[in-house]
mmCIF file of C-alpha atoms in Angstrom:
data_model
loop_
_atom_site.group_PDB
_atom_site.id
_atom_site.type_symbol
_atom_site.label_atom_id
_atom_site.label_comp_id
_atom_site.label_asym_id
_atom_site.label_seq_id
_atom_site.Cartn_x
_atom_site.Cartn_y
_atom_site.Cartn_z
ATOM 1 C CA MET A 10 -138.206 5.919 -115.794
ATOM 2 C CA SER A 11 -137.293 2.206 -114.588
ATOM 3 C CA GLY A 12 -137.036 -0.248 -117.410
ATOM 4 C CA THR A 13 -139.059 -3.159 -115.593
ATOM 5 C CA ARG A 14 -141.862 -4.625 -117.848
ATOM 6 C CA GLU A 15 -145.018 -5.314 -115.499
ATOM 7 C CA ASP A 16 -144.409 -9.034 -116.676
ATOM 8 C CA ASP A 17 -141.125 -9.232 -115.007
ATOM 9 C CA THR A 18 -142.884 -8.288 -111.888
ATOM 10 C CA ARG A 19 -145.663 -11.338 -111.946
ATOM 11 C CA ALA A 20 -145.108 -14.274 -109.913
ATOM 12 C CA ASP A 21 -144.583 -17.720 -111.679
ATOM 13 C CA GLY A 22 -146.973 -20.713 -111.018
ATOM 14 C CA ILE A 23 -150.478 -20.557 -109.662
ATOM 15 C CA SER A 24 -152.137 -20.444 -106.280
ATOM 16 C CA PRO A 25 -154.276 -23.108 -104.764
ATOM 17 C CA GLU A 26 -157.389 -21.035 -105.540
ATOM 18 C CA LEU A 27 -156.517 -21.074 -108.764
ATOM 19 C CA ASP A 28 -155.981 -24.724 -109.311
ATOM 20 C CA ARG A 29 -159.256 -25.594 -108.000
ATOM 21 C CA LEU A 30 -161.148 -23.105 -110.193
ATOM 22 C CA SER A 31 -159.378 -24.024 -113.050
ATOM 23 C CA ALA A 32 -159.752 -27.929 -112.492
ATOM 24 C CA ALA A 33 -163.160 -27.579 -111.600
ATOM 25 C CA LEU A 34 -163.972 -25.866 -115.221
ATOM 26 C CA MET A 35 -162.115 -28.392 -116.796
ATOM 27 C CA GLY A 36 -164.034 -31.329 -114.940
ATOM 28 C CA ASP A 37 -167.413 -29.857 -115.614
ATOM 29 C CA ALA A 38 -166.305 -29.470 -119.547
ATOM 30 C CA LEU A 39 -165.162 -33.150 -119.538
ATOM 31 C CA ASP A 40 -168.209 -34.362 -117.911
ATOM 32 C CA LEU A 41 -170.502 -32.223 -120.756
ATOM 33 C CA LEU A 42 -168.393 -34.065 -123.389
ATOM 34 C CA ALA A 43 -168.500 -37.530 -121.998
ATOM 35 C CA ALA A 44 -171.935 -36.971 -122.079
ATOM 36 C CA GLY A 45 -172.034 -35.987 -126.082
ATOM 37 C CA GLU A 46 -172.962 -32.342 -125.291
ATOM 38 C CA ASP A 47 -171.062 -29.285 -126.730
ATOM 39 C CA VAL A 48 -168.715 -27.221 -124.806
ATOM 40 C CA ASN A 49 -169.239 -23.617 -125.752
ATOM 41 C CA VAL A 50 -166.639 -21.371 -124.945
ATOM 42 C CA LEU A 51 -166.978 -21.473 -120.410
ATOM 43 C CA LEU A 52 -165.786 -18.712 -118.334
ATOM 44 C CA VAL A 53 -165.540 -18.709 -114.421
ATOM 45 C CA ALA A 54 -164.131 -15.676 -112.556
ATOM 46 C CA SER A 55 -163.410 -15.399 -108.946
ATOM 47 C CA ASP A 56 -163.123 -12.456 -106.365
ATOM 48 C CA ALA A 57 -161.033 -12.528 -103.634
ATOM 49 C CA GLN A 58 -163.665 -13.545 -101.118
ATOM 50 C CA GLY A 59 -164.105 -16.955 -103.325
ATOM 51 C CA ASN A 60 -167.258 -15.760 -105.069
ATOM 52 C CA VAL A 61 -167.861 -17.082 -108.768
ATOM 53 C CA ALA A 62 -169.711 -16.394 -111.782
ATOM 54 C CA SER A 63 -169.711 -18.489 -114.670
ATOM 55 C CA PHE A 64 -170.210 -17.272 -118.125
ATOM 56 C CA SER A 65 -170.960 -18.963 -121.397
ATOM 57 C CA PHE A 66 -170.019 -17.802 -124.915
ATOM 58 C CA SER A 67 -171.770 -19.119 -128.196
ATOM 59 C CA ASP A 68 -173.336 -16.453 -130.400
ATOM 60 C CA ASP A 69 -170.680 -16.342 -132.489
ATOM 61 C CA GLY A 70 -167.724 -18.488 -134.025
ATOM 62 C CA ILE A 71 -165.006 -19.644 -132.002
ATOM 63 C CA GLU A 72 -162.788 -17.026 -132.561
ATOM 64 C CA GLU A 73 -164.844 -14.398 -131.401
ATOM 65 C CA CYS A 74 -166.494 -16.750 -128.504
ATOM 66 C CA ILE A 75 -162.774 -16.583 -127.091
ATOM 67 C CA GLU A 76 -161.938 -13.048 -127.665
ATOM 68 C CA GLY A 77 -165.737 -11.946 -126.103
ATOM 69 C CA ALA A 78 -164.564 -14.387 -122.951
ATOM 70 C CA ARG A 79 -161.208 -12.577 -122.595
ATOM 71 C CA ASP A 80 -163.251 -8.847 -122.908
ATOM 72 C CA LYS A 81 -165.631 -10.582 -120.527
ATOM 73 C CA VAL A 82 -162.693 -10.732 -117.890
ATOM 74 C CA ARG A 83 -161.455 -7.518 -118.626
ATOM 75 C CA GLU A 84 -164.616 -5.899 -118.175
ATOM 76 C CA LEU A 85 -165.167 -7.526 -115.069
ATOM 77 C CA ALA A 86 -162.163 -5.708 -113.581
ATOM 78 C CA ARG A 87 -163.214 -2.303 -115.073
ATOM 79 C CA ALA A 88 -166.505 -2.766 -113.327
ATOM 80 C CA HIS A 89 -164.971 -4.272 -110.035
ATOM 81 C CA GLY A 90 -167.187 -7.381 -110.702
ATOM 82 C CA ASP A 91 -171.059 -8.097 -111.736
ATOM 83 C CA GLU A 92 -173.489 -7.669 -108.600
ATOM 84 C CA ARG A 93 -176.173 -9.879 -110.793
ATOM 85 C CA SER A 94 -173.571 -12.500 -110.730
ATOM 86 C CA GLY A 95 -172.705 -11.960 -107.535
ATOM 87 C CA VAL A 96 -168.937 -11.482 -107.828
ATOM 88 C CA GLY A 97 -166.926 -8.569 -106.999
ATOM 89 C CA ALA A 98 -163.723 -7.480 -108.809
ATOM 90 C CA PRO A 99 -162.306 -10.708 -110.142
ATOM 91 C CA VAL A 100 -158.780 -11.814 -108.811
ATOM 92 C CA ARG A 101 -158.496 -15.026 -111.138
ATOM 93 C CA TYR A 102 -160.359 -16.599 -114.036
ATOM 94 C CA ALA A 103 -160.363 -19.536 -116.195
ATOM 95 C CA ILE A 104 -161.394 -20.091 -119.994
ATOM 96 C CA THR A 105 -161.921 -23.468 -121.623
ATOM 97 C CA TYR A 106 -163.007 -24.598 -125.010
ATOM 98 C CA VAL A 107 -162.791 -27.485 -127.421
ATOM 99 C CA GLY A 108 -160.198 -26.932 -130.249
ATOM 100 C CA ALA A 109 -157.446 -28.985 -131.711
ATOM 101 C CA VAL A 110 -153.904 -29.298 -130.888
ATOM 102 C CA ALA A 111 -151.086 -31.000 -133.089
ATOM 103 C CA ASP A 112 -149.596 -34.417 -131.104
ATOM 104 C CA GLU A 113 -145.909 -35.982 -131.406
ATOM 105 C CA SER A 114 -146.675 -36.609 -135.011
ATOM 106 C CA GLY A 115 -147.924 -33.385 -136.202
ATOM 107 C CA THR A 116 -151.588 -34.927 -136.632
ATOM 108 C CA TYR A 117 -154.183 -32.735 -135.015
ATOM 109 C CA GLN A 118 -156.160 -34.152 -132.120
ATOM 110 C CA ASP A 119 -159.278 -33.157 -130.336
ATOM 111 C CA ALA A 120 -158.421 -31.022 -127.195
ATOM 112 C CA LEU A 121 -159.932 -29.167 -124.579
ATOM 113 C CA LEU A 122 -157.788 -25.462 -124.224
ATOM 114 C CA LEU A 123 -157.675 -24.215 -121.033
ATOM 115 C CA GLU A 124 -156.481 -20.539 -120.080
ATOM 116 C CA PHE A 125 -156.056 -19.204 -116.775
ATOM 117 C CA GLY A 126 -154.891 -16.176 -114.699
ATOM 118 C CA GLU A 127 -154.504 -14.564 -111.601
ATOM 119 C CA LYS A 128 -153.954 -11.029 -110.661
ATOM 120 C CA GLY A 129 -150.273 -10.331 -109.946
ATOM 121 C CA TYR A 130 -149.251 -13.783 -111.976
ATOM 122 C CA ARG A 131 -148.222 -14.755 -115.328
ATOM 123 C CA SER A 132 -151.081 -16.103 -117.306
ATOM 124 C CA TYR A 133 -150.870 -19.751 -118.840
ATOM 125 C CA SER A 134 -152.648 -22.317 -120.984
ATOM 126 C CA ALA A 135 -153.195 -25.434 -120.857
ATOM 127 C CA TYR A 136 -154.853 -28.692 -122.945
ATOM 128 C CA SER A 137 -156.073 -31.947 -122.793
ATOM 129 C CA TYR A 138 -156.834 -34.500 -125.474
ATOM 130 C CA PHE A 139 -160.080 -36.466 -125.427
ATOM 131 C CA LYS A 140 -161.621 -38.856 -127.464
ATOM 132 C CA GLY A 141 -165.084 -40.466 -127.572
ATOM 133 C CA LYS A 142 -167.106 -37.733 -127.122
ATOM 134 C CA GLY A 143 -170.741 -38.826 -125.906
ATOM 135 C CA THR A 144 -169.837 -42.229 -124.980
ATOM 136 C CA GLY A 145 -169.970 -41.825 -121.491
ATOM 137 C CA GLU A 146 -167.553 -44.499 -119.895
ATOM 138 C CA GLY A 147 -165.847 -44.997 -123.206
ATOM 139 C CA PHE A 148 -164.736 -41.338 -122.925
ATOM 140 C CA ALA A 149 -160.980 -40.734 -122.346
ATOM 141 C CA TRP A 150 -159.013 -37.632 -121.777
ATOM 142 C CA THR A 151 -155.160 -37.024 -120.898
ATOM 143 C CA ASP A 152 -154.083 -35.170 -118.054
ATOM 144 C CA PRO A 153 -153.411 -31.456 -119.346
ATOM 145 C CA ALA A 154 -150.391 -30.592 -120.488
ATOM 146 C CA PRO A 155 -148.791 -27.051 -120.535
ATOM 147 C CA ALA A 156 -149.146 -25.033 -123.739
ATOM 148 C CA GLY A 157 -147.412 -22.041 -122.925
ATOM 149 C CA GLU A 158 -147.677 -18.265 -121.319
ATOM 150 C CA LEU A 159 -150.238 -15.619 -122.530
ATOM 151 C CA GLU A 160 -150.940 -12.182 -122.387
ATOM 152 C CA PRO A 161 -152.689 -11.498 -118.493
ATOM 153 C CA LEU A 162 -156.121 -10.319 -118.561
ATOM 154 C CA LEU A 163 -156.063 -9.048 -114.973
#
């Protein structure tokens, strides 16, 4: 029996494919916020062929919706994809939702949070502060900042 944990064998960093997938999801969510729309918990999952399926979770409280999105990633992996959504077994995913993150002064600011991961890699989170929801051109956001490592879903 070896003493190696699964996390020890996972690669650091993210692939270009995961970077594109998560950046596109964050961009879509920022566009919704600029237009004044509510951002539900949004999930995108991609298979090895690059097929992408999108899911939205909004029928519960935020914590339940976030957990629902995480469960959906695990479910897609167990089921080797979702034929209805046109995606095979997921190899990468990104989840985004609105929350609040403390700034340098300890004051909580509105933020778009992102969780992302890929099979064989460590999973991470990031956030981008935003202000001016619904103001279109007046909407502003910060570049994403790292928020830490998460438990891998794949």
